[in-house]
Structures are given as structure tokens and as C-alpha cells.
Amino acid sequence: MKKHQILSVLLLLCMTMSAQFTQKPLPYAYNSLEPFIDAQTMEIHYSKHHAAYVKNLNAAIAGSSAEKMSMEQILAGVSKLSPAIRNNAGGHYNHEFFWSVLTPEKNTKPSSDLQKAIQESFTSLDALKEKINQAAISRFGSGWVWLYVNQQGKLEICTTPNQDNPLMDIAENKGIPVFAIDVWEHAYYLKYQNKRPDYLNAIWNVVNWNQVSANYAAALKKKK
């Protein structure tokens, strides 16, 4: 286990020994995604922003009806829960998902099934990237852009405000996430300042298409 992973595990053990929700160790070093995402941004994003969502989620659910719920149950019934639970559960789920679809590994590619679905819905991988980038650029304020499997089992793109996601019962576009990009300013501001399009163009260099493909396969299986 690498030094950053050991430190992450020790931090989590100290902070969340009896907590319901915990952060998984980041699956790569903070500097592994450079030059596309800088180490300082990754460290602050993971150890400060994401960690705060986990801590605040555990505080928000304590003594509530959500205390014994799984993350899936919380998101599916979030309209019945407090804003603090909604925001922090979304923040935890979204970030955990986001870390998983990034990788320092080079030249990962969509599976044949995912490639076929992309072509059916968007004509090509390049067209998909353009549509996701445009949706993310058009997202006013803070939020996320998602590639997800809709109720009919087809790929679609949507954005959500703040820490919402397509799994929530309050989502305008409901479905199972396959890929996501964080477009909160803290995800890119240190390196890209206000140039969100530059960040979006760069991030395609570190997409974990192996994980995205696995997410797509799992989403189809759930639909069936």
C-alpha cells in the first residue's frame, strides 16, 4: 500500500470508527492525474471537501429515520429527508463515484457494448464528449454533469445542481449513473481558474473507461 493510501486509511479510522458512512481511500496518488488535474486540487478536494460531506452526513443522519439506511435507500427517498441529509449524502455518493471514473492509466477504452450504445445514442465517442462538455459548460453555478442509463435502458446526458444526482427521487432526470464530472469550482479553480471549458477538455485524458464500461454493464443488469 502506498504512503498516501496508508495516510488515508489512518485518517478514516480516526474520523469514522463508529460512523455509518466512510470515505474509501483514493485509488491513486494525489499527483497521479497531473498535468490534467493537479495534486493540490486533488488533495484539497478529497481530504477537505469530500471528507466534510462524509462527516456532515453522519452527523445529519444521527437519530433520524435515515440512520440505518443504505446510501441507495437514502437517495431513493431523499425527498422525505432533511436538506442536510440530501446535500451531504449526494456529496458523498457523487465524489466517491467521481474518483472511481478517473485513472492515471493511459488509453483505456469503452467496452464493445458501451461503444455500441454510445454510437446509437450520440453517433460517436467524440460527439458524446462534445455533448457532455456543452452540458457541463451550460450548467449554471455549481453542480454535476452525468452520463446515465435512463428508464428505457438508453444512455442520456443530464446535469444536476449542487450535489443532486439521477438516483434521487427529486431528480428531473432519473436513472443509473455511468459517468460523471464534478463542475463545482473547487474541482478545477486552482489550475484552470474560471476556464471551465479547459478543465472539461483536459479531464477526458484521465477517464477510466474500464470502470465506466463496468458501470454501464451493471446498470443494464439492474434494469433487467
JSON list of C-alpha atoms in Angstrom, two decimals:
[
{"chain": "A", "resi": 1, "resn": "MET", "atom": "CA", "xyz": [0.00, 0.00, 0.00]},
{"chain": "A", "resi": 2, "resn": "LYS", "atom": "CA", "xyz": [1.36, 3.42, -0.97]},
{"chain": "A", "resi": 3, "resn": "LYS", "atom": "CA", "xyz": [2.05, 6.17, 1.57]},
{"chain": "A", "resi": 4, "resn": "HIS", "atom": "CA", "xyz": [-0.94, 8.32, 0.55]},
{"chain": "A", "resi": 5, "resn": "GLN", "atom": "CA", "xyz": [-3.26, 5.31, 0.85]},
{"chain": "A", "resi": 6, "resn": "ILE", "atom": "CA", "xyz": [-1.93, 4.42, 4.32]},
{"chain": "A", "resi": 7, "resn": "LEU", "atom": "CA", "xyz": [-2.47, 8.01, 5.47]},
{"chain": "A", "resi": 8, "resn": "SER", "atom": "CA", "xyz": [-5.98, 7.99, 4.02]},
{"chain": "A", "resi": 9, "resn": "VAL", "atom": "CA", "xyz": [-6.85, 4.77, 5.85]},
{"chain": "A", "resi": 10, "resn": "LEU", "atom": "CA", "xyz": [-5.49, 6.08, 9.17]},
{"chain": "A", "resi": 11, "resn": "LEU", "atom": "CA", "xyz": [-7.41, 9.33, 8.75]},
{"chain": "A", "resi": 12, "resn": "LEU", "atom": "CA", "xyz": [-10.62, 7.46, 8.05]},
{"chain": "A", "resi": 13, "resn": "LEU", "atom": "CA", "xyz": [-10.14, 5.15, 11.03]},
{"chain": "A", "resi": 14, "resn": "CYS", "atom": "CA", "xyz": [-9.70, 8.11, 13.34]},
{"chain": "A", "resi": 15, "resn": "MET", "atom": "CA", "xyz": [-12.62, 10.09, 11.97]},
{"chain": "A", "resi": 16, "resn": "THR", "atom": "CA", "xyz": [-15.18, 7.38, 11.33]},
{"chain": "A", "resi": 17, "resn": "MET", "atom": "CA", "xyz": [-14.53, 4.47, 13.69]},
{"chain": "A", "resi": 18, "resn": "SER", "atom": "CA", "xyz": [-18.22, 4.22, 14.62]},
{"chain": "A", "resi": 19, "resn": "ALA", "atom": "CA", "xyz": [-19.72, 6.16, 11.70]},
{"chain": "A", "resi": 20, "resn": "GLN", "atom": "CA", "xyz": [-22.14, 4.62, 9.25]},
{"chain": "A", "resi": 21, "resn": "PHE", "atom": "CA", "xyz": [-20.51, 6.14, 6.17]},
{"chain": "A", "resi": 22, "resn": "THR", "atom": "CA", "xyz": [-16.78, 6.37, 5.46]},
{"chain": "A", "resi": 23, "resn": "GLN", "atom": "CA", "xyz": [-14.53, 7.51, 2.64]},
{"chain": "A", "resi": 24, "resn": "LYS", "atom": "CA", "xyz": [-12.82, 4.86, 0.59]},
{"chain": "A", "resi": 25, "resn": "PRO", "atom": "CA", "xyz": [-9.10, 5.50, 0.15]},
{"chain": "A", "resi": 26, "resn": "LEU", "atom": "CA", "xyz": [-8.39, 7.40, -3.05]},
{"chain": "A", "resi": 27, "resn": "PRO", "atom": "CA", "xyz": [-7.39, 4.74, -5.62]},
{"chain": "A", "resi": 28, "resn": "TYR", "atom": "CA", "xyz": [-4.34, 6.70, -6.83]},
{"chain": "A", "resi": 29, "resn": "ALA", "atom": "CA", "xyz": [-1.88, 9.28, -5.53]},
{"chain": "A", "resi": 30, "resn": "TYR", "atom": "CA", "xyz": [-2.87, 12.95, -5.46]},
{"chain": "A", "resi": 31, "resn": "ASN", "atom": "CA", "xyz": [-0.39, 13.75, -8.23]},
{"chain": "A", "resi": 32, "resn": "SER", "atom": "CA", "xyz": [-1.27, 10.77, -10.43]},
{"chain": "A", "resi": 33, "resn": "LEU", "atom": "CA", "xyz": [-3.64, 12.71, -12.67]},
{"chain": "A", "resi": 34, "resn": "GLU", "atom": "CA", "xyz": [-1.22, 15.53, -13.44]},
{"chain": "A", "resi": 35, "resn": "PRO", "atom": "CA", "xyz": [-0.91, 17.57, -15.56]},
{"chain": "A", "resi": 36, "resn": "PHE", "atom": "CA", "xyz": [-4.66, 17.35, -16.17]},
{"chain": "A", "resi": 37, "resn": "ILE", "atom": "CA", "xyz": [-5.73, 17.61, -12.52]},
{"chain": "A", "resi": 38, "resn": "ASP", "atom": "CA", "xyz": [-3.08, 18.99, -10.17]},
{"chain": "A", "resi": 39, "resn": "ALA", "atom": "CA", "xyz": [-2.05, 17.36, -6.91]},
{"chain": "A", "resi": 40, "resn": "GLN", "atom": "CA", "xyz": [-3.05, 20.28, -4.70]},
{"chain": "A", "resi": 41, "resn": "THR", "atom": "CA", "xyz": [-6.57, 20.33, -6.10]},
{"chain": "A", "resi": 42, "resn": "MET", "atom": "CA", "xyz": [-6.89, 16.56, -5.65]},
{"chain": "A", "resi": 43, "resn": "GLU", "atom": "CA", "xyz": [-5.68, 16.69, -2.06]},
{"chain": "A", "resi": 44, "resn": "ILE", "atom": "CA", "xyz": [-7.99, 19.54, -1.06]},
{"chain": "A", "resi": 45, "resn": "HIS", "atom": "CA", "xyz": [-10.91, 18.07, -2.98]},
{"chain": "A", "resi": 46, "resn": "TYR", "atom": "CA", "xyz": [-10.58, 14.62, -1.42]},
{"chain": "A", "resi": 47, "resn": "SER", "atom": "CA", "xyz": [-9.31, 15.34, 2.09]},
{"chain": "A", "resi": 48, "resn": "LYS", "atom": "CA", "xyz": [-11.31, 18.53, 2.74]},
{"chain": "A", "resi": 49, "resn": "HIS", "atom": "CA", "xyz": [-14.41, 18.79, 0.55]},
{"chain": "A", "resi": 50, "resn": "HIS", "atom": "CA", "xyz": [-15.31, 15.10, 0.27]},
{"chain": "A", "resi": 51, "resn": "ALA", "atom": "CA", "xyz": [-14.30, 14.38, 3.85]},
{"chain": "A", "resi": 52, "resn": "ALA", "atom": "CA", "xyz": [-16.57, 17.18, 5.07]},
{"chain": "A", "resi": 53, "resn": "TYR", "atom": "CA", "xyz": [-19.56, 15.67, 3.25]},
{"chain": "A", "resi": 54, "resn": "VAL", "atom": "CA", "xyz": [-18.95, 12.33, 4.95]},
{"chain": "A", "resi": 55, "resn": "LYS", "atom": "CA", "xyz": [-18.55, 13.89, 8.40]},
{"chain": "A", "resi": 56, "resn": "ASN", "atom": "CA", "xyz": [-21.63, 16.08, 7.97]},
{"chain": "A", "resi": 57, "resn": "LEU", "atom": "CA", "xyz": [-23.70, 13.21, 6.58]},
{"chain": "A", "resi": 58, "resn": "ASN", "atom": "CA", "xyz": [-23.00, 11.06, 9.62]},
{"chain": "A", "resi": 59, "resn": "ALA", "atom": "CA", "xyz": [-23.93, 13.98, 11.87]},
{"chain": "A", "resi": 60, "resn": "ALA", "atom": "CA", "xyz": [-27.13, 14.67, 9.90]},
{"chain": "A", "resi": 61, "resn": "ILE", "atom": "CA", "xyz": [-28.43, 11.10, 9.98]},
{"chain": "A", "resi": 62, "resn": "ALA", "atom": "CA", "xyz": [-27.71, 10.54, 13.69]},
{"chain": "A", "resi": 63, "resn": "GLY", "atom": "CA", "xyz": [-31.02, 9.94, 15.44]},
{"chain": "A", "resi": 64, "resn": "SER", "atom": "CA", "xyz": [-33.02, 10.29, 12.20]},
{"chain": "A", "resi": 65, "resn": "SER", "atom": "CA", "xyz": [-35.01, 7.80, 10.15]},
{"chain": "A", "resi": 66, "resn": "ALA", "atom": "CA", "xyz": [-32.02, 7.55, 7.81]},
{"chain": "A", "resi": 67, "resn": "GLU", "atom": "CA", "xyz": [-29.62, 6.33, 10.49]},
{"chain": "A", "resi": 68, "resn": "LYS", "atom": "CA", "xyz": [-29.86, 2.68, 9.43]},
{"chain": "A", "resi": 69, "resn": "MET", "atom": "CA", "xyz": [-30.46, 3.26, 5.71]},
{"chain": "A", "resi": 70, "resn": "SER", "atom": "CA", "xyz": [-28.07, 2.34, 2.94]},
{"chain": "A", "resi": 71, "resn": "MET", "atom": "CA", "xyz": [-26.89, 5.07, 0.58]},
{"chain": "A", "resi": 72, "resn": "GLU", "atom": "CA", "xyz": [-29.19, 3.70, -2.13]},
{"chain": "A", "resi": 73, "resn": "GLN", "atom": "CA", "xyz": [-32.18, 3.91, 0.22]},
{"chain": "A", "resi": 74, "resn": "ILE", "atom": "CA", "xyz": [-31.31, 7.46, 1.27]},
{"chain": "A", "resi": 75, "resn": "LEU", "atom": "CA", "xyz": [-31.01, 8.71, -2.30]},
{"chain": "A", "resi": 76, "resn": "ALA", "atom": "CA", "xyz": [-34.19, 6.92, -3.41]},
{"chain": "A", "resi": 77, "resn": "GLY", "atom": "CA", "xyz": [-36.20, 8.61, -0.64]},
{"chain": "A", "resi": 78, "resn": "VAL", "atom": "CA", "xyz": [-34.28, 11.84, -0.23]},
{"chain": "A", "resi": 79, "resn": "SER", "atom": "CA", "xyz": [-37.40, 14.00, -0.72]},
{"chain": "A", "resi": 80, "resn": "LYS", "atom": "CA", "xyz": [-38.60, 12.79, 2.69]},
{"chain": "A", "resi": 81, "resn": "LEU", "atom": "CA", "xyz": [-35.33, 13.64, 4.43]},
{"chain": "A", "resi": 82, "resn": "SER", "atom": "CA", "xyz": [-33.72, 16.88, 5.58]},
{"chain": "A", "resi": 83, "resn": "PRO", "atom": "CA", "xyz": [-31.78, 19.21, 3.26]},
{"chain": "A", "resi": 84, "resn": "ALA", "atom": "CA", "xyz": [-28.64, 18.41, 5.26]},
{"chain": "A", "resi": 85, "resn": "ILE", "atom": "CA", "xyz": [-29.01, 14.70, 4.53]},
{"chain": "A", "resi": 86, "resn": "ARG", "atom": "CA", "xyz": [-29.81, 15.37, 0.86]},
{"chain": "A", "resi": 87, "resn": "ASN", "atom": "CA", "xyz": [-26.82, 17.64, 0.32]},
{"chain": "A", "resi": 88, "resn": "ASN", "atom": "CA", "xyz": [-24.28, 15.57, 2.22]},
{"chain": "A", "resi": 89, "resn": "ALA", "atom": "CA", "xyz": [-25.45, 12.17, 1.01]},
{"chain": "A", "resi": 90, "resn": "GLY", "atom": "CA", "xyz": [-25.27, 13.47, -2.53]},
{"chain": "A", "resi": 91, "resn": "GLY", "atom": "CA", "xyz": [-21.87, 14.99, -1.85]},
{"chain": "A", "resi": 92, "resn": "HIS", "atom": "CA", "xyz": [-20.51, 11.70, -0.53]},
{"chain": "A", "resi": 93, "resn": "TYR", "atom": "CA", "xyz": [-22.00, 9.50, -3.24]},
{"chain": "A", "resi": 94, "resn": "ASN", "atom": "CA", "xyz": [-21.09, 11.85, -6.09]},
{"chain": "A", "resi": 95, "resn": "HIS", "atom": "CA", "xyz": [-17.48, 12.23, -5.06]},
{"chain": "A", "resi": 96, "resn": "GLU", "atom": "CA", "xyz": [-16.94, 8.52, -4.43]},
{"chain": "A", "resi": 97, "resn": "PHE", "atom": "CA", "xyz": [-18.38, 7.87, -7.88]},
{"chain": "A", "resi": 98, "resn": "PHE", "atom": "CA", "xyz": [-16.24, 10.61, -9.45]},
{"chain": "A", "resi": 99, "resn": "TRP", "atom": "CA", "xyz": [-12.95, 9.26, -8.06]},
{"chain": "A", "resi": 100, "resn": "SER", "atom": "CA", "xyz": [-13.77, 5.83, -9.48]},
{"chain": "A", "resi": 101, "resn": "VAL", "atom": "CA", "xyz": [-14.22, 7.01, -13.07]},
{"chain": "A", "resi": 102, "resn": "LEU", "atom": "CA", "xyz": [-10.81, 8.71, -13.17]},
{"chain": "A", "resi": 103, "resn": "THR", "atom": "CA", "xyz": [-7.48, 6.95, -13.60]},
{"chain": "A", "resi": 104, "resn": "PRO", "atom": "CA", "xyz": [-3.81, 7.64, -14.33]},
{"chain": "A", "resi": 105, "resn": "GLU", "atom": "CA", "xyz": [-3.82, 4.59, -16.61]},
{"chain": "A", "resi": 106, "resn": "LYS", "atom": "CA", "xyz": [-3.42, 5.57, -20.26]},
{"chain": "A", "resi": 107, "resn": "ASN", "atom": "CA", "xyz": [-5.51, 4.56, -23.24]},
{"chain": "A", "resi": 108, "resn": "THR", "atom": "CA", "xyz": [-8.44, 2.85, -21.53]},
{"chain": "A", "resi": 109, "resn": "LYS", "atom": "CA", "xyz": [-11.32, 2.39, -23.95]},
{"chain": "A", "resi": 110, "resn": "PRO", "atom": "CA", "xyz": [-15.08, 1.79, -23.77]},
{"chain": "A", "resi": 111, "resn": "SER", "atom": "CA", "xyz": [-16.15, -1.84, -23.96]},
{"chain": "A", "resi": 112, "resn": "SER", "atom": "CA", "xyz": [-17.72, -3.00, -27.21]},
{"chain": "A", "resi": 113, "resn": "ASP", "atom": "CA", "xyz": [-21.19, -2.89, -25.60]},
{"chain": "A", "resi": 114, "resn": "LEU", "atom": "CA", "xyz": [-20.69, 0.64, -24.29]},
{"chain": "A", "resi": 115, "resn": "GLN", "atom": "CA", "xyz": [-19.18, 1.78, -27.60]},
{"chain": "A", "resi": 116, "resn": "LYS", "atom": "CA", "xyz": [-22.23, 0.44, -29.43]},
{"chain": "A", "resi": 117, "resn": "ALA", "atom": "CA", "xyz": [-24.61, 2.21, -27.02]},
{"chain": "A", "resi": 118, "resn": "ILE", "atom": "CA", "xyz": [-22.67, 5.47, -27.42]},
{"chain": "A", "resi": 119, "resn": "GLN", "atom": "CA", "xyz": [-22.91, 5.23, -31.19]},
{"chain": "A", "resi": 120, "resn": "GLU", "atom": "CA", "xyz": [-26.64, 4.51, -31.02]},
{"chain": "A", "resi": 121, "resn": "SER", "atom": "CA", "xyz": [-27.36, 7.48, -28.75]},
{"chain": "A", "resi": 122, "resn": "PHE", "atom": "CA", "xyz": [-24.72, 10.02, -29.82]},
{"chain": "A", "resi": 123, "resn": "THR", "atom": "CA", "xyz": [-23.24, 8.72, -33.13]},
{"chain": "A", "resi": 124, "resn": "SER", "atom": "CA", "xyz": [-19.64, 8.63, -31.82]},
{"chain": "A", "resi": 125, "resn": "LEU", "atom": "CA", "xyz": [-17.42, 8.92, -28.76]},
{"chain": "A", "resi": 126, "resn": "ASP", "atom": "CA", "xyz": [-16.24, 12.36, -29.90]},
{"chain": "A", "resi": 127, "resn": "ALA", "atom": "CA", "xyz": [-19.85, 13.50, -30.23]},
{"chain": "A", "resi": 128, "resn": "LEU", "atom": "CA", "xyz": [-20.57, 12.22, -26.72]},
{"chain": "A", "resi": 129, "resn": "LYS", "atom": "CA", "xyz": [-17.62, 14.19, -25.32]},
{"chain": "A", "resi": 130, "resn": "GLU", "atom": "CA", "xyz": [-18.83, 17.35, -27.08]},
{"chain": "A", "resi": 131, "resn": "LYS", "atom": "CA", "xyz": [-22.36, 16.95, -25.73]},
{"chain": "A", "resi": 132, "resn": "ILE", "atom": "CA", "xyz": [-21.16, 16.30, -22.18]},
{"chain": "A", "resi": 133, "resn": "ASN", "atom": "CA", "xyz": [-18.82, 19.28, -22.34]},
{"chain": "A", "resi": 134, "resn": "GLN", "atom": "CA", "xyz": [-21.56, 21.55, -23.64]},
{"chain": "A", "resi": 135, "resn": "ALA", "atom": "CA", "xyz": [-23.99, 20.39, -20.96]},
{"chain": "A", "resi": 136, "resn": "ALA", "atom": "CA", "xyz": [-21.34, 20.99, -18.29]},
{"chain": "A", "resi": 137, "resn": "ILE", "atom": "CA", "xyz": [-20.49, 24.45, -19.62]},
{"chain": "A", "resi": 138, "resn": "SER", "atom": "CA", "xyz": [-24.19, 25.32, -19.62]},
{"chain": "A", "resi": 139, "resn": "ARG", "atom": "CA", "xyz": [-24.72, 24.21, -16.01]},
{"chain": "A", "resi": 140, "resn": "PHE", "atom": "CA", "xyz": [-25.31, 27.47, -14.14]},
{"chain": "A", "resi": 141, "resn": "GLY", "atom": "CA", "xyz": [-23.39, 27.66, -10.88]},
{"chain": "A", "resi": 142, "resn": "SER", "atom": "CA", "xyz": [-22.23, 24.55, -9.07]},
{"chain": "A", "resi": 143, "resn": "GLY", "atom": "CA", "xyz": [-23.26, 21.03, -9.99]},
{"chain": "A", "resi": 144, "resn": "TRP", "atom": "CA", "xyz": [-22.53, 17.88, -11.96]},
{"chain": "A", "resi": 145, "resn": "VAL", "atom": "CA", "xyz": [-22.88, 16.50, -15.46]},
{"chain": "A", "resi": 146, "resn": "TRP", "atom": "CA", "xyz": [-23.92, 12.87, -15.83]},
{"chain": "A", "resi": 147, "resn": "LEU", "atom": "CA", "xyz": [-23.97, 10.11, -18.40]},
{"chain": "A", "resi": 148, "resn": "TYR", "atom": "CA", "xyz": [-26.65, 7.72, -17.19]},
{"chain": "A", "resi": 149, "resn": "VAL", "atom": "CA", "xyz": [-28.90, 4.85, -18.22]},
{"chain": "A", "resi": 150, "resn": "ASN", "atom": "CA", "xyz": [-32.49, 6.09, -18.34]},
{"chain": "A", "resi": 151, "resn": "GLN", "atom": "CA", "xyz": [-35.72, 4.29, -17.50]},
{"chain": "A", "resi": 152, "resn": "GLN", "atom": "CA", "xyz": [-35.79, 2.76, -21.01]},
{"chain": "A", "resi": 153, "resn": "GLY", "atom": "CA", "xyz": [-32.25, 1.43, -20.73]},
{"chain": "A", "resi": 154, "resn": "LYS", "atom": "CA", "xyz": [-30.75, 4.05, -23.06]},
{"chain": "A", "resi": 155, "resn": "LEU", "atom": "CA", "xyz": [-27.82, 6.38, -22.48]},
{"chain": "A", "resi": 156, "resn": "GLU", "atom": "CA", "xyz": [-28.65, 10.02, -21.78]},
{"chain": "A", "resi": 157, "resn": "ILE", "atom": "CA", "xyz": [-26.85, 13.13, -20.55]},
{"chain": "A", "resi": 158, "resn": "CYS", "atom": "CA", "xyz": [-28.11, 15.49, -17.87]},
{"chain": "A", "resi": 159, "resn": "THR", "atom": "CA", "xyz": [-26.84, 17.95, -15.31]},
{"chain": "A", "resi": 160, "resn": "THR", "atom": "CA", "xyz": [-27.84, 18.38, -11.68]},
{"chain": "A", "resi": 161, "resn": "PRO", "atom": "CA", "xyz": [-27.45, 21.33, -9.31]},
{"chain": "A", "resi": 162, "resn": "ASN", "atom": "CA", "xyz": [-25.35, 21.27, -6.16]},
{"chain": "A", "resi": 163, "resn": "GLN", "atom": "CA", "xyz": [-24.89, 17.64, -5.02]},
{"chain": "A", "resi": 164, "resn": "ASP", "atom": "CA", "xyz": [-28.01, 16.13, -6.59]},
{"chain": "A", "resi": 165, "resn": "ASN", "atom": "CA", "xyz": [-27.79, 13.08, -8.87]},
{"chain": "A", "resi": 166, "resn": "PRO", "atom": "CA", "xyz": [-30.05, 10.92, -11.09]},
{"chain": "A", "resi": 167, "resn": "LEU", "atom": "CA", "xyz": [-30.60, 8.33, -8.33]},
{"chain": "A", "resi": 168, "resn": "MET", "atom": "CA", "xyz": [-32.53, 10.82, -6.19]},
{"chain": "A", "resi": 169, "resn": "ASP", "atom": "CA", "xyz": [-36.31, 10.71, -6.23]},
{"chain": "A", "resi": 170, "resn": "ILE", "atom": "CA", "xyz": [-36.34, 14.50, -6.69]},
{"chain": "A", "resi": 171, "resn": "ALA", "atom": "CA", "xyz": [-34.21, 14.37, -9.86]},
{"chain": "A", "resi": 172, "resn": "GLU", "atom": "CA", "xyz": [-35.74, 15.72, -13.06]},
{"chain": "A", "resi": 173, "resn": "ASN", "atom": "CA", "xyz": [-33.81, 13.06, -14.99]},
{"chain": "A", "resi": 174, "resn": "LYS", "atom": "CA", "xyz": [-33.86, 9.72, -13.19]},
{"chain": "A", "resi": 175, "resn": "GLY", "atom": "CA", "xyz": [-31.62, 6.79, -13.97]},
{"chain": "A", "resi": 176, "resn": "ILE", "atom": "CA", "xyz": [-28.43, 4.94, -13.08]},
{"chain": "A", "resi": 177, "resn": "PRO", "atom": "CA", "xyz": [-25.16, 6.89, -13.35]},
{"chain": "A", "resi": 178, "resn": "VAL", "atom": "CA", "xyz": [-22.45, 5.57, -15.65]},
{"chain": "A", "resi": 179, "resn": "PHE", "atom": "CA", "xyz": [-20.07, 8.56, -15.71]},
{"chain": "A", "resi": 180, "resn": "ALA", "atom": "CA", "xyz": [-19.91, 11.99, -14.07]},
{"chain": "A", "resi": 181, "resn": "ILE", "atom": "CA", "xyz": [-17.84, 15.16, -13.99]},
{"chain": "A", "resi": 182, "resn": "ASP", "atom": "CA", "xyz": [-17.76, 17.49, -11.00]},
{"chain": "A", "resi": 183, "resn": "VAL", "atom": "CA", "xyz": [-18.24, 21.08, -12.20]},
{"chain": "A", "resi": 184, "resn": "TRP", "atom": "CA", "xyz": [-18.06, 22.80, -8.83]},
{"chain": "A", "resi": 185, "resn": "GLU", "atom": "CA", "xyz": [-15.32, 25.42, -8.99]},
{"chain": "A", "resi": 186, "resn": "HIS", "atom": "CA", "xyz": [-13.32, 23.69, -6.25]},
{"chain": "A", "resi": 187, "resn": "ALA", "atom": "CA", "xyz": [-12.79, 20.80, -8.70]},
{"chain": "A", "resi": 188, "resn": "TYR", "atom": "CA", "xyz": [-10.71, 22.92, -11.07]},
{"chain": "A", "resi": 189, "resn": "TYR", "atom": "CA", "xyz": [-10.20, 26.52, -9.93]},
{"chain": "A", "resi": 190, "resn": "LEU", "atom": "CA", "xyz": [-6.60, 26.28, -8.68]},
{"chain": "A", "resi": 191, "resn": "LYS", "atom": "CA", "xyz": [-5.34, 25.17, -12.10]},
{"chain": "A", "resi": 192, "resn": "TYR", "atom": "CA", "xyz": [-7.94, 26.46, -14.55]},
{"chain": "A", "resi": 193, "resn": "GLN", "atom": "CA", "xyz": [-9.38, 29.47, -12.68]},
{"chain": "A", "resi": 194, "resn": "ASN", "atom": "CA", "xyz": [-12.67, 30.39, -14.38]},
{"chain": "A", "resi": 195, "resn": "LYS", "atom": "CA", "xyz": [-11.89, 28.40, -17.55]},
{"chain": "A", "resi": 196, "resn": "ARG", "atom": "CA", "xyz": [-14.33, 25.54, -17.08]},
{"chain": "A", "resi": 197, "resn": "PRO", "atom": "CA", "xyz": [-14.08, 24.50, -20.77]},
{"chain": "A", "resi": 198, "resn": "ASP", "atom": "CA", "xyz": [-10.32, 23.95, -20.40]},
{"chain": "A", "resi": 199, "resn": "TYR", "atom": "CA", "xyz": [-10.90, 21.70, -17.39]},
{"chain": "A", "resi": 200, "resn": "LEU", "atom": "CA", "xyz": [-13.55, 19.74, -19.27]},
{"chain": "A", "resi": 201, "resn": "ASN", "atom": "CA", "xyz": [-11.30, 19.22, -22.27]},
{"chain": "A", "resi": 202, "resn": "ALA", "atom": "CA", "xyz": [-8.45, 18.07, -20.04]},
{"chain": "A", "resi": 203, "resn": "ILE", "atom": "CA", "xyz": [-10.40, 15.60, -17.96]},
{"chain": "A", "resi": 204, "resn": "TRP", "atom": "CA", "xyz": [-11.02, 13.27, -20.90]},
{"chain": "A", "resi": 205, "resn": "ASN", "atom": "CA", "xyz": [-7.34, 12.35, -20.68]},
{"chain": "A", "resi": 206, "resn": "VAL", "atom": "CA", "xyz": [-7.88, 10.65, -17.31]},
{"chain": "A", "resi": 207, "resn": "VAL", "atom": "CA", "xyz": [-11.26, 8.95, -17.79]},
{"chain": "A", "resi": 208, "resn": "ASN", "atom": "CA", "xyz": [-11.35, 5.36, -16.58]},
{"chain": "A", "resi": 209, "resn": "TRP", "atom": "CA", "xyz": [-13.28, 3.79, -19.44]},
{"chain": "A", "resi": 210, "resn": "ASN", "atom": "CA", "xyz": [-12.86, 0.34, -17.87]},
{"chain": "A", "resi": 211, "resn": "GLN", "atom": "CA", "xyz": [-14.87, 1.50, -14.86]},
{"chain": "A", "resi": 212, "resn": "VAL", "atom": "CA", "xyz": [-17.38, 3.41, -16.99]},
{"chain": "A", "resi": 213, "resn": "SER", "atom": "CA", "xyz": [-17.91, 0.25, -19.03]},
{"chain": "A", "resi": 214, "resn": "ALA", "atom": "CA", "xyz": [-18.42, -1.79, -15.85]},
{"chain": "A", "resi": 215, "resn": "ASN", "atom": "CA", "xyz": [-20.91, 0.81, -14.62]},
{"chain": "A", "resi": 216, "resn": "TYR", "atom": "CA", "xyz": [-22.83, 0.54, -17.88]},
{"chain": "A", "resi": 217, "resn": "ALA", "atom": "CA", "xyz": [-22.98, -3.25, -17.69]},
{"chain": "A", "resi": 218, "resn": "ALA", "atom": "CA", "xyz": [-24.14, -3.11, -14.07]},
{"chain": "A", "resi": 219, "resn": "ALA", "atom": "CA", "xyz": [-26.80, -0.51, -14.93]},
{"chain": "A", "resi": 220, "resn": "LEU", "atom": "CA", "xyz": [-28.23, -2.69, -17.69]},
{"chain": "A", "resi": 221, "resn": "LYS", "atom": "CA", "xyz": [-28.28, -5.67, -15.33]},
{"chain": "A", "resi": 222, "resn": "LYS", "atom": "CA", "xyz": [-30.24, -3.64, -12.77]},
{"chain": "A", "resi": 223, "resn": "LYS", "atom": "CA", "xyz": [-32.73, -2.57, -15.42]},
{"chain": "A", "resi": 224, "resn": "LYS", "atom": "CA", "xyz": [-33.38, -6.20, -16.30]}
]
